[in-house]
């Protein structure tokens, strides 16, 4: 294996894999991954949906620009989304609809009859809702494997069980020592390490920018009657839950965000109970059994926008992190943007300025 590369990417989850594929043959690239396989942490634990409003107006340009690519690749299946509001939250639902309509997202307001037609056995008290017809499910596993395959076809190397142990900055770039003791050289170091982004920055002698991991819990339920296959993604305007069908079962989250150290996240019993309690306040679907539970880490910068670009202090260090829970649905556009910045190219469908590291001081 050649020990000299133009670019070394730390992390082989969706972020690192998609960026490597977007760079393609334009540079000699190595992707290093600390785990036994790519995508073990956040990528492998996604709730797997694409919703243009999810993540807020700052993330929406990346999500919307990714949609046509995901559709062309066959990675999307129509789902729709319904964001629910209680009595007294009508103005919040209307403001939600107005905000996203203003930036080109299709949103329809629903009355109680429209809500009941889409969410069977909806309990009393939920009186208003917004429908997003464009929302889809994402085939996360296939998308990740597609990017890994595209990178491999371009000659990009992937090394698993290769945690970054040391990084020494030199005039010509970087000398990187991996956990197995081997060293590689790189002109540019890319931090696509997800929850480990700030620790990787410290290893590289860079200023951390406050990327914080948060635990998110998901449970799989069998309910009576079986979940209808055309049930929309159902969200709470107050951010208290979301749930969606998955192969006759229900995936449910209390939309929790608990600060965490970077780790192999596991669900807490309290969060599982909270998810079920909130679900039972929304619909009258008896729960037959709790089949599965898991947790993943969503990593945010302080302003909750992704961080894409070269560090202000070092033109050989590149941030590609802070995607929160939106890294899957924004992957195609984010990867194109990141590759363009790395290659010094202009143009593209998304303005990189809102995501520049310099904004964080």
PDB file of N, CA, C and O in Angstrom, residues 126-202:
ATOM      1  N   UNK A 126     -55.610  16.561  19.268  1.00  0.00           N
ATOM      2  CA  UNK A 126     -54.752  16.920  18.135  1.00  0.00           C
ATOM      3  C   UNK A 126     -55.668  17.527  17.075  1.00  0.00           C
ATOM      4  O   UNK A 126     -56.484  16.832  16.480  1.00  0.00           O
ATOM      5  N   UNK A 127     -55.538  18.813  16.850  1.00  0.00           N
ATOM      6  CA  UNK A 127     -56.536  19.535  16.064  1.00  0.00           C
ATOM      7  C   UNK A 127     -56.017  20.143  14.778  1.00  0.00           C
ATOM      8  O   UNK A 127     -56.804  20.617  13.957  1.00  0.00           O
ATOM      9  N   UNK A 128     -54.705  20.180  14.580  1.00  0.00           N
ATOM     10  CA  UNK A 128     -54.146  20.836  13.396  1.00  0.00           C
ATOM     11  C   UNK A 128     -52.903  20.076  12.949  1.00  0.00           C
ATOM     12  O   UNK A 128     -52.248  19.393  13.748  1.00  0.00           O
ATOM     13  N   UNK A 129     -52.587  20.199  11.670  1.00  0.00           N
ATOM     14  CA  UNK A 129     -51.435  19.467  11.146  1.00  0.00           C
ATOM     15  C   UNK A 129     -50.990  20.052   9.823  1.00  0.00           C
ATOM     16  O   UNK A 129     -51.746  20.745   9.136  1.00  0.00           O
ATOM     17  N   UNK A 130     -49.749  19.761   9.465  1.00  0.00           N
ATOM     18  CA  UNK A 130     -49.189  20.138   8.170  1.00  0.00           C
ATOM     19  C   UNK A 130     -48.710  18.874   7.468  1.00  0.00           C
ATOM     20  O   UNK A 130     -48.049  18.022   8.083  1.00  0.00           O
ATOM     21  N   UNK A 131     -49.048  18.748   6.205  1.00  0.00           N
ATOM     22  CA  UNK A 131     -48.680  17.592   5.383  1.00  0.00           C
ATOM     23  C   UNK A 131     -47.567  17.966   4.431  1.00  0.00           C
ATOM     24  O   UNK A 131     -47.650  18.986   3.746  1.00  0.00           O
ATOM     25  N   UNK A 132     -46.515  17.149   4.376  1.00  0.00           N
ATOM     26  CA  UNK A 132     -45.439  17.300   3.395  1.00  0.00           C
ATOM     27  C   UNK A 132     -45.491  16.110   2.436  1.00  0.00           C
ATOM     28  O   UNK A 132     -45.030  15.012   2.767  1.00  0.00           O
ATOM     29  N   UNK A 133     -46.057  16.300   1.250  1.00  0.00           N
ATOM     30  CA  UNK A 133     -46.179  15.178   0.308  1.00  0.00           C
ATOM     31  C   UNK A 133     -44.851  14.643  -0.196  1.00  0.00           C
ATOM     32  O   UNK A 133     -44.780  13.494  -0.654  1.00  0.00           O
ATOM     33  N   UNK A 134     -43.788  15.439  -0.142  1.00  0.00           N
ATOM     34  CA  UNK A 134     -42.514  15.022  -0.741  1.00  0.00           C
ATOM     35  C   UNK A 134     -41.716  14.056   0.129  1.00  0.00           C
ATOM     36  O   UNK A 134     -40.745  13.452  -0.349  1.00  0.00           O
ATOM     37  N   UNK A 135     -42.076  13.895   1.379  1.00  0.00           N
ATOM     38  CA  UNK A 135     -41.268  13.081   2.297  1.00  0.00           C
ATOM     39  C   UNK A 135     -41.206  11.630   1.844  1.00  0.00           C
ATOM     40  O   UNK A 135     -42.199  11.049   1.398  1.00  0.00           O
ATOM     41  N   UNK A 136     -40.021  11.048   1.981  1.00  0.00           N
ATOM     42  CA  UNK A 136     -39.779   9.673   1.526  1.00  0.00           C
ATOM     43  C   UNK A 136     -38.998   8.882   2.570  1.00  0.00           C
ATOM     44  O   UNK A 136     -38.376   9.447   3.473  1.00  0.00           O
ATOM     45  N   UNK A 137     -39.031   7.574   2.446  1.00  0.00           N
ATOM     46  CA  UNK A 137     -38.095   6.704   3.147  1.00  0.00           C
ATOM     47  C   UNK A 137     -36.800   6.632   2.338  1.00  0.00           C
ATOM     48  O   UNK A 137     -36.819   6.733   1.109  1.00  0.00           O
ATOM     49  N   UNK A 138     -35.687   6.441   3.045  1.00  0.00           N
ATOM     50  CA  UNK A 138     -34.384   6.278   2.389  1.00  0.00           C
ATOM     51  C   UNK A 138     -33.876   4.867   2.647  1.00  0.00           C
ATOM     52  O   UNK A 138     -33.936   4.371   3.786  1.00  0.00           O
ATOM     53  N   UNK A 139     -33.352   4.232   1.629  1.00  0.00           N
ATOM     54  CA  UNK A 139     -32.667   2.946   1.793  1.00  0.00           C
ATOM     55  C   UNK A 139     -31.233   3.246   2.222  1.00  0.00           C
ATOM     56  O   UNK A 139     -30.320   3.342   1.395  1.00  0.00           O
ATOM     57  N   UNK A 140     -31.040   3.401   3.528  1.00  0.00           N
ATOM     58  CA  UNK A 140     -29.751   3.871   4.055  1.00  0.00           C
ATOM     59  C   UNK A 140     -28.635   2.877   3.759  1.00  0.00           C
ATOM     60  O   UNK A 140     -27.540   3.259   3.327  1.00  0.00           O
ATOM     61  N   UNK A 141     -28.897   1.598   3.999  1.00  0.00           N
ATOM     62  CA  UNK A 141     -27.854   0.594   3.781  1.00  0.00           C
ATOM     63  C   UNK A 141     -27.392   0.563   2.341  1.00  0.00           C
ATOM     64  O   UNK A 141     -26.183   0.522   2.067  1.00  0.00           O
ATOM     65  N   UNK A 142     -28.329   0.596   1.399  1.00  0.00           N
ATOM     66  CA  UNK A 142     -27.959   0.568  -0.020  1.00  0.00           C
ATOM     67  C   UNK A 142     -27.211   1.829  -0.420  1.00  0.00           C
ATOM     68  O   UNK A 142     -26.276   1.782  -1.221  1.00  0.00           O
ATOM     69  N   UNK A 143     -27.635   2.981   0.137  1.00  0.00           N
ATOM     70  CA  UNK A 143     -26.954   4.229  -0.198  1.00  0.00           C
ATOM     71  C   UNK A 143     -25.516   4.216   0.296  1.00  0.00           C
ATOM     72  O   UNK A 143     -24.591   4.598  -0.436  1.00  0.00           O
ATOM     73  N   UNK A 144     -25.310   3.759   1.510  1.00  0.00           N
ATOM     74  CA  UNK A 144     -23.948   3.688   2.051  1.00  0.00           C
ATOM     75  C   UNK A 144     -23.089   2.735   1.242  1.00  0.00           C
ATOM     76  O   UNK A 144     -21.946   3.050   0.885  1.00  0.00           O
ATOM     77  N   UNK A 145     -23.636   1.579   0.890  1.00  0.00           N
ATOM     78  CA  UNK A 145     -22.876   0.624   0.097  1.00  0.00           C
ATOM     79  C   UNK A 145     -22.592   1.157  -1.305  1.00  0.00           C
ATOM     80  O   UNK A 145     -21.530   0.881  -1.879  1.00  0.00           O
ATOM     81  N   UNK A 146     -23.520   1.921  -1.856  1.00  0.00           N
ATOM     82  CA  UNK A 146     -23.299   2.535  -3.155  1.00  0.00           C
ATOM     83  C   UNK A 146     -22.088   3.456  -3.106  1.00  0.00           C
ATOM     84  O   UNK A 146     -21.209   3.398  -3.989  1.00  0.00           O
ATOM     85  N   UNK A 147     -22.021   4.300  -2.084  1.00  0.00           N
ATOM     86  CA  UNK A 147     -20.893   5.227  -1.994  1.00  0.00           C
ATOM     87  C   UNK A 147     -19.582   4.479  -1.768  1.00  0.00           C
ATOM     88  O   UNK A 147     -18.547   4.836  -2.355  1.00  0.00           O
ATOM     89  N   UNK A 148     -19.605   3.466  -0.948  1.00  0.00           N
ATOM     90  CA  UNK A 148     -18.385   2.680  -0.732  1.00  0.00           C
ATOM     91  C   UNK A 148     -17.935   2.021  -2.032  1.00  0.00           C
ATOM     92  O   UNK A 148     -16.735   1.988  -2.353  1.00  0.00           O
ATOM     93  N   UNK A 149     -18.909   1.512  -2.807  1.00  0.00           N
ATOM     94  CA  UNK A 149     -18.571   0.859  -4.079  1.00  0.00           C
ATOM     95  C   UNK A 149     -18.032   1.872  -5.082  1.00  0.00           C
ATOM     96  O   UNK A 149     -17.064   1.592  -5.808  1.00  0.00           O
ATOM     97  N   UNK A 150     -18.646   3.061  -5.148  1.00  0.00           N
ATOM     98  CA  UNK A 150     -18.165   4.086  -6.068  1.00  0.00           C
ATOM     99  C   UNK A 150     -16.740   4.521  -5.709  1.00  0.00           C
ATOM    100  O   UNK A 150     -15.906   4.740  -6.591  1.00  0.00           O
ATOM    101  N   UNK A 151     -16.492   4.650  -4.427  1.00  0.00           N
ATOM    102  CA  UNK A 151     -15.135   5.013  -3.994  1.00  0.00           C
ATOM    103  C   UNK A 151     -14.138   3.927  -4.375  1.00  0.00           C
ATOM    104  O   UNK A 151     -13.026   4.213  -4.860  1.00  0.00           O
ATOM    105  N   UNK A 152     -14.528   2.678  -4.174  1.00  0.00           N
ATOM    106  CA  UNK A 152     -13.635   1.569  -4.505  1.00  0.00           C
ATOM    107  C   UNK A 152     -13.342   1.532  -6.001  1.00  0.00           C
ATOM    108  O   UNK A 152     -12.196   1.314  -6.418  1.00  0.00           O
ATOM    109  N   UNK A 153     -14.366   1.770  -6.837  1.00  0.00           N
ATOM    110  CA  UNK A 153     -14.164   1.784  -8.286  1.00  0.00           C
ATOM    111  C   UNK A 153     -13.198   2.890  -8.699  1.00  0.00           C
ATOM    112  O   UNK A 153     -12.495   2.761  -9.707  1.00  0.00           O
ATOM    113  N   UNK A 154     -13.186   3.981  -7.942  1.00  0.00           N
ATOM    114  CA  UNK A 154     -12.298   5.103  -8.251  1.00  0.00           C
ATOM    115  C   UNK A 154     -10.879   4.873  -7.745  1.00  0.00           C
ATOM    116  O   UNK A 154     -10.015   5.740  -7.915  1.00  0.00           O
ATOM    117  N   UNK A 155     -10.637   3.718  -7.139  1.00  0.00           N
ATOM    118  CA  UNK A 155      -9.303   3.416  -6.644  1.00  0.00           C
ATOM    119  C   UNK A 155      -9.023   3.929  -5.245  1.00  0.00           C
ATOM    120  O   UNK A 155      -7.875   3.905  -4.784  1.00  0.00           O
ATOM    121  N   UNK A 156     -10.049   4.396  -4.561  1.00  0.00           N
ATOM    122  CA  UNK A 156      -9.870   4.907  -3.200  1.00  0.00           C
ATOM    123  C   UNK A 156      -9.742   3.740  -2.239  1.00  0.00           C
ATOM    124  O   UNK A 156     -10.494   2.762  -2.299  1.00  0.00           O
ATOM    125  N   UNK A 157      -8.796   3.846  -1.326  1.00  0.00           N
ATOM    126  CA  UNK A 157      -8.538   2.771  -0.365  1.00  0.00           C
ATOM    127  C   UNK A 157      -9.325   3.003   0.913  1.00  0.00           C
ATOM    128  O   UNK A 157      -9.488   4.133   1.363  1.00  0.00           O
ATOM    129  N   UNK A 158      -9.802   1.905   1.494  1.00  0.00           N
ATOM    130  CA  UNK A 158     -10.492   1.923   2.782  1.00  0.00           C
ATOM    131  C   UNK A 158      -9.774   0.979   3.730  1.00  0.00           C
ATOM    132  O   UNK A 158      -9.526  -0.174   3.388  1.00  0.00           O
ATOM    133  N   UNK A 159      -9.436   1.497   4.900  1.00  0.00           N
ATOM    134  CA  UNK A 159      -8.811   0.660   5.919  1.00  0.00           C
ATOM    135  C   UNK A 159      -9.635   0.728   7.196  1.00  0.00           C
ATOM    136  O   UNK A 159      -9.764   1.788   7.812  1.00  0.00           O
ATOM    137  N   UNK A 160     -10.246  -0.403   7.559  1.00  0.00           N
ATOM    138  CA  UNK A 160     -10.965  -0.500   8.827  1.00  0.00           C
ATOM    139  C   UNK A 160      -9.996  -0.923   9.931  1.00  0.00           C
ATOM    140  O   UNK A 160      -8.860  -1.297   9.664  1.00  0.00           O
ATOM    141  N   UNK A 161     -10.481  -0.832  11.176  1.00  0.00           N
ATOM    142  CA  UNK A 161      -9.632  -1.121  12.357  1.00  0.00           C
ATOM    143  C   UNK A 161      -8.351  -0.283  12.308  1.00  0.00           C
ATOM    144  O   UNK A 161      -7.280  -0.755  12.630  1.00  0.00           O
ATOM    145  N   UNK A 162      -8.516   0.971  11.865  1.00  0.00           N
ATOM    146  CA  UNK A 162      -7.366   1.856  11.669  1.00  0.00           C
ATOM    147  C   UNK A 162      -7.652   3.216  12.310  1.00  0.00           C
ATOM    148  O   UNK A 162      -7.710   4.247  11.638  1.00  0.00           O
ATOM    149  N   UNK A 163      -7.827   3.193  13.593  1.00  0.00           N
ATOM    150  CA  UNK A 163      -8.089   4.430  14.323  1.00  0.00           C
ATOM    151  C   UNK A 163      -6.894   5.374  14.235  1.00  0.00           C
ATOM    152  O   UNK A 163      -5.747   4.951  14.279  1.00  0.00           O
ATOM    153  N   UNK A 164      -7.183   6.669  14.092  1.00  0.00           N
ATOM    154  CA  UNK A 164      -6.122   7.674  14.080  1.00  0.00           C
ATOM    155  C   UNK A 164      -5.579   7.833  15.497  1.00  0.00           C
ATOM    156  O   UNK A 164      -6.321   8.175  16.422  1.00  0.00           O
ATOM    157  N   UNK A 165      -4.294   7.574  15.662  1.00  0.00           N
ATOM    158  CA  UNK A 165      -3.671   7.651  16.992  1.00  0.00           C
ATOM    159  C   UNK A 165      -2.881   8.942  17.173  1.00  0.00           C
ATOM    160  O   UNK A 165      -2.911   9.546  18.253  1.00  0.00           O
ATOM    161  N   UNK A 166      -2.164   9.366  16.135  1.00  0.00           N
ATOM    162  CA  UNK A 166      -1.366  10.592  16.207  1.00  0.00           C
ATOM    163  C   UNK A 166      -1.420  11.282  14.848  1.00  0.00           C
ATOM    164  O   UNK A 166      -1.564  10.632  13.815  1.00  0.00           O
ATOM    165  N   UNK A 167      -1.299  12.602  14.881  1.00  0.00           N
ATOM    166  CA  UNK A 167      -1.244  13.374  13.641  1.00  0.00           C
ATOM    167  C   UNK A 167      -0.235  14.496  13.825  1.00  0.00           C
ATOM    168  O   UNK A 167      -0.383  15.330  14.716  1.00  0.00           O
ATOM    169  N   UNK A 168       0.786  14.486  13.000  1.00  0.00           N
ATOM    170  CA  UNK A 168       1.856  15.487  13.095  1.00  0.00           C
ATOM    171  C   UNK A 168       1.821  16.379  11.859  1.00  0.00           C
ATOM    172  O   UNK A 168       1.929  15.919  10.736  1.00  0.00           O
ATOM    173  N   UNK A 169       1.648  17.671  12.088  1.00  0.00           N
ATOM    174  CA  UNK A 169       1.588  18.646  10.998  1.00  0.00           C
ATOM    175  C   UNK A 169       3.000  19.034  10.590  1.00  0.00           C
ATOM    176  O   UNK A 169       3.834  19.392  11.422  1.00  0.00           O
ATOM    177  N   UNK A 170       3.279  18.939   9.284  1.00  0.00           N
ATOM    178  CA  UNK A 170       4.582  19.293   8.738  1.00  0.00           C
ATOM    179  C   UNK A 170       4.393  20.261   7.581  1.00  0.00           C
ATOM    180  O   UNK A 170       3.263  20.530   7.154  1.00  0.00           O
ATOM    181  N   UNK A 171       5.475  20.779   7.068  1.00  0.00           N
ATOM    182  CA  UNK A 171       5.386  21.773   5.992  1.00  0.00           C
ATOM    183  C   UNK A 171       4.661  21.221   4.768  1.00  0.00           C
ATOM    184  O   UNK A 171       3.915  21.939   4.093  1.00  0.00           O
ATOM    185  N   UNK A 172       4.844  19.949   4.484  1.00  0.00           N
ATOM    186  CA  UNK A 172       4.249  19.348   3.295  1.00  0.00           C
ATOM    187  C   UNK A 172       2.871  18.743   3.553  1.00  0.00           C
ATOM    188  O   UNK A 172       2.247  18.221   2.629  1.00  0.00           O
ATOM    189  N   UNK A 173       2.396  18.782   4.777  1.00  0.00           N
ATOM    190  CA  UNK A 173       1.100  18.182   5.077  1.00  0.00           C
ATOM    191  C   UNK A 173       1.097  17.474   6.417  1.00  0.00           C
ATOM    192  O   UNK A 173       1.476  18.060   7.441  1.00  0.00           O
ATOM    193  N   UNK A 174       0.732  16.197   6.400  1.00  0.00           N
ATOM    194  CA  UNK A 174       0.525  15.440   7.630  1.00  0.00           C
ATOM    195  C   UNK A 174       1.259  14.107   7.608  1.00  0.00           C
ATOM    196  O   UNK A 174       1.311  13.429   6.584  1.00  0.00           O
ATOM    197  N   UNK A 175       1.794  13.741   8.751  1.00  0.00           N
ATOM    198  CA  UNK A 175       2.214  12.362   8.998  1.00  0.00           C
ATOM    199  C   UNK A 175       1.267  11.811  10.052  1.00  0.00           C
ATOM    200  O   UNK A 175       1.163  12.351  11.160  1.00  0.00           O
ATOM    201  N   UNK A 176       0.578  10.745   9.686  1.00  0.00           N
ATOM    202  CA  UNK A 176      -0.466  10.179  10.530  1.00  0.00           C
ATOM    203  C   UNK A 176      -0.052   8.799  11.014  1.00  0.00           C
ATOM    204  O   UNK A 176       0.353   7.944  10.210  1.00  0.00           O
ATOM    205  N   UNK A 177      -0.145   8.587  12.306  1.00  0.00           N
ATOM    206  CA  UNK A 177       0.131   7.273  12.880  1.00  0.00           C
ATOM    207  C   UNK A 177      -1.191   6.624  13.237  1.00  0.00           C
ATOM    208  O   UNK A 177      -2.018   7.207  13.945  1.00  0.00           O
ATOM    209  N   UNK A 178      -1.398   5.407  12.745  1.00  0.00           N
ATOM    210  CA  UNK A 178      -2.624   4.678  12.995  1.00  0.00           C
ATOM    211  C   UNK A 178      -2.467   3.760  14.199  1.00  0.00           C
ATOM    212  O   UNK A 178      -1.360   3.503  14.657  1.00  0.00           O
ATOM    213  N   UNK A 179      -3.592   3.266  14.700  1.00  0.00           N
ATOM    214  CA  UNK A 179      -3.565   2.453  15.919  1.00  0.00           C
ATOM    215  C   UNK A 179      -2.759   1.176  15.742  1.00  0.00           C
ATOM    216  O   UNK A 179      -2.235   0.627  16.717  1.00  0.00           O
ATOM    217  N   UNK A 180      -2.628   0.696  14.503  1.00  0.00           N
ATOM    218  CA  UNK A 180      -1.836  -0.524  14.266  1.00  0.00           C
ATOM    219  C   UNK A 180      -0.350  -0.226  14.134  1.00  0.00           C
ATOM    220  O   UNK A 180       0.449  -1.122  13.846  1.00  0.00           O
ATOM    221  N   UNK A 181       0.047   1.040  14.343  1.00  0.00           N
ATOM    222  CA  UNK A 181       1.460   1.403  14.314  1.00  0.00           C
ATOM    223  C   UNK A 181       1.953   1.879  12.964  1.00  0.00           C
ATOM    224  O   UNK A 181       3.056   2.430  12.880  1.00  0.00           O
ATOM    225  N   UNK A 182       1.170   1.702  11.897  1.00  0.00           N
ATOM    226  CA  UNK A 182       1.609   2.132  10.571  1.00  0.00           C
ATOM    227  C   UNK A 182       1.461   3.643  10.428  1.00  0.00           C
ATOM    228  O   UNK A 182       0.617   4.273  11.081  1.00  0.00           O
ATOM    229  N   UNK A 183       2.281   4.219   9.558  1.00  0.00           N
ATOM    230  CA  UNK A 183       2.237   5.646   9.290  1.00  0.00           C
ATOM    231  C   UNK A 183       1.897   5.898   7.833  1.00  0.00           C
ATOM    232  O   UNK A 183       2.302   5.130   6.950  1.00  0.00           O
ATOM    233  N   UNK A 184       1.124   6.960   7.605  1.00  0.00           N
ATOM    234  CA  UNK A 184       0.825   7.404   6.241  1.00  0.00           C
ATOM    235  C   UNK A 184       1.011   8.915   6.186  1.00  0.00           C
ATOM    236  O   UNK A 184       0.933   9.594   7.216  1.00  0.00           O
ATOM    237  N   UNK A 185       1.272   9.422   4.986  1.00  0.00           N
ATOM    238  CA  UNK A 185       1.407  10.859   4.783  1.00  0.00           C
ATOM    239  C   UNK A 185       0.237  11.359   3.943  1.00  0.00           C
ATOM    240  O   UNK A 185      -0.250  10.652   3.054  1.00  0.00           O
ATOM    241  N   UNK A 186      -0.200  12.570   4.241  1.00  0.00           N
ATOM    242  CA  UNK A 186      -1.306  13.170   3.496  1.00  0.00           C
ATOM    243  C   UNK A 186      -1.076  14.659   3.337  1.00  0.00           C
ATOM    244  O   UNK A 186      -0.597  15.317   4.269  1.00  0.00           O
ATOM    245  N   UNK A 187      -1.422  15.175   2.174  1.00  0.00           N
ATOM    246  CA  UNK A 187      -1.365  16.623   1.987  1.00  0.00           C
ATOM    247  C   UNK A 187      -2.498  17.309   2.747  1.00  0.00           C
ATOM    248  O   UNK A 187      -2.327  18.389   3.311  1.00  0.00           O
ATOM    249  N   UNK A 188      -3.682  16.651   2.778  1.00  0.00           N
ATOM    250  CA  UNK A 188      -4.852  17.213   3.455  1.00  0.00           C
ATOM    251  C   UNK A 188      -5.468  16.146   4.356  1.00  0.00           C
ATOM    252  O   UNK A 188      -5.618  14.984   3.952  1.00  0.00           O
ATOM    253  N   UNK A 189      -5.841  16.546   5.561  1.00  0.00           N
ATOM    254  CA  UNK A 189      -6.534  15.674   6.504  1.00  0.00           C
ATOM    255  C   UNK A 189      -7.979  16.127   6.600  1.00  0.00           C
ATOM    256  O   UNK A 189      -8.257  17.299   6.869  1.00  0.00           O
ATOM    257  N   UNK A 190      -8.914  15.205   6.395  1.00  0.00           N
ATOM    258  CA  UNK A 190     -10.351  15.501   6.455  1.00  0.00           C
ATOM    259  C   UNK A 190     -10.937  14.845   7.697  1.00  0.00           C
ATOM    260  O   UNK A 190     -10.795  13.631   7.903  1.00  0.00           O
ATOM    261  N   UNK A 191     -11.619  15.636   8.500  1.00  0.00           N
ATOM    262  CA  UNK A 191     -12.273  15.143   9.707  1.00  0.00           C
ATOM    263  C   UNK A 191     -13.739  14.873   9.399  1.00  0.00           C
ATOM    264  O   UNK A 191     -14.568  15.779   9.391  1.00  0.00           O
ATOM    265  N   UNK A 192     -14.064  13.605   9.129  1.00  0.00           N
ATOM    266  CA  UNK A 192     -15.442  13.166   8.919  1.00  0.00           C
ATOM    267  C   UNK A 192     -15.796  12.131   9.978  1.00  0.00           C
ATOM    268  O   UNK A 192     -16.428  11.112   9.691  1.00  0.00           O
ATOM    269  N   UNK A 193     -15.394  12.419  11.219  1.00  0.00           N
ATOM    270  CA  UNK A 193     -15.428  11.433  12.294  1.00  0.00           C
ATOM    271  C   UNK A 193     -16.698  11.464  13.117  1.00  0.00           C
ATOM    272  O   UNK A 193     -16.759  10.830  14.172  1.00  0.00           O
ATOM    273  N   UNK A 194     -17.735  12.182  12.689  1.00  0.00           N
ATOM    274  CA  UNK A 194     -19.013  12.150  13.390  1.00  0.00           C
ATOM    275  C   UNK A 194     -18.891  12.584  14.833  1.00  0.00           C
ATOM    276  O   UNK A 194     -18.396  13.664  15.146  1.00  0.00           O
ATOM    277  N   UNK A 195     -19.341  11.726  15.746  1.00  0.00           N
ATOM    278  CA  UNK A 195     -19.310  12.044  17.176  1.00  0.00           C
ATOM    279  C   UNK A 195     -17.898  12.250  17.694  1.00  0.00           C
ATOM    280  O   UNK A 195     -17.698  12.888  18.732  1.00  0.00           O
ATOM    281  N   UNK A 196     -16.918  11.728  16.985  1.00  0.00           N
ATOM    282  CA  UNK A 196     -15.517  11.848  17.397  1.00  0.00           C
ATOM    283  C   UNK A 196     -14.817  13.039  16.730  1.00  0.00           C
ATOM    284  O   UNK A 196     -13.604  13.153  16.785  1.00  0.00           O
ATOM    285  N   UNK A 197     -15.580  13.960  16.117  1.00  0.00           N
ATOM    286  CA  UNK A 197     -14.967  15.042  15.353  1.00  0.00           C
ATOM    287  C   UNK A 197     -14.063  15.918  16.209  1.00  0.00           C
ATOM    288  O   UNK A 197     -12.926  16.223  15.821  1.00  0.00           O
ATOM    289  N   UNK A 198     -14.524  16.362  17.370  1.00  0.00           N
ATOM    290  CA  UNK A 198     -13.675  17.209  18.209  1.00  0.00           C
ATOM    291  C   UNK A 198     -12.473  16.454  18.772  1.00  0.00           C
ATOM    292  O   UNK A 198     -11.359  16.991  18.788  1.00  0.00           O
ATOM    293  N   UNK A 199     -12.623  15.190  19.252  1.00  0.00           N
ATOM    294  CA  UNK A 199     -11.434  14.440  19.658  1.00  0.00           C
ATOM    295  C   UNK A 199     -10.418  14.264  18.540  1.00  0.00           C
ATOM    296  O   UNK A 199      -9.206  14.346  18.786  1.00  0.00           O
ATOM    297  N   UNK A 200     -10.865  14.041  17.304  1.00  0.00           N
ATOM    298  CA  UNK A 200      -9.934  13.927  16.182  1.00  0.00           C
ATOM    299  C   UNK A 200      -9.232  15.267  15.955  1.00  0.00           C
ATOM    300  O   UNK A 200      -8.024  15.307  15.662  1.00  0.00           O
ATOM    301  N   UNK A 201      -9.966  16.363  16.097  1.00  0.00           N
ATOM    302  CA  UNK A 201      -9.336  17.679  15.961  1.00  0.00           C
ATOM    303  C   UNK A 201      -8.217  17.851  16.980  1.00  0.00           C
ATOM    304  O   UNK A 201      -7.136  18.371  16.660  1.00  0.00           O
ATOM    305  N   UNK A 202      -8.457  17.416  18.199  1.00  0.00           N
ATOM    306  CA  UNK A 202      -7.420  17.552  19.234  1.00  0.00           C
ATOM    307  C   UNK A 202      -6.192  16.705  18.892  1.00  0.00           C
ATOM    308  O   UNK A 202      -5.056  17.143  19.093  1.00  0.00           O
TER     309      UNK A 202
END
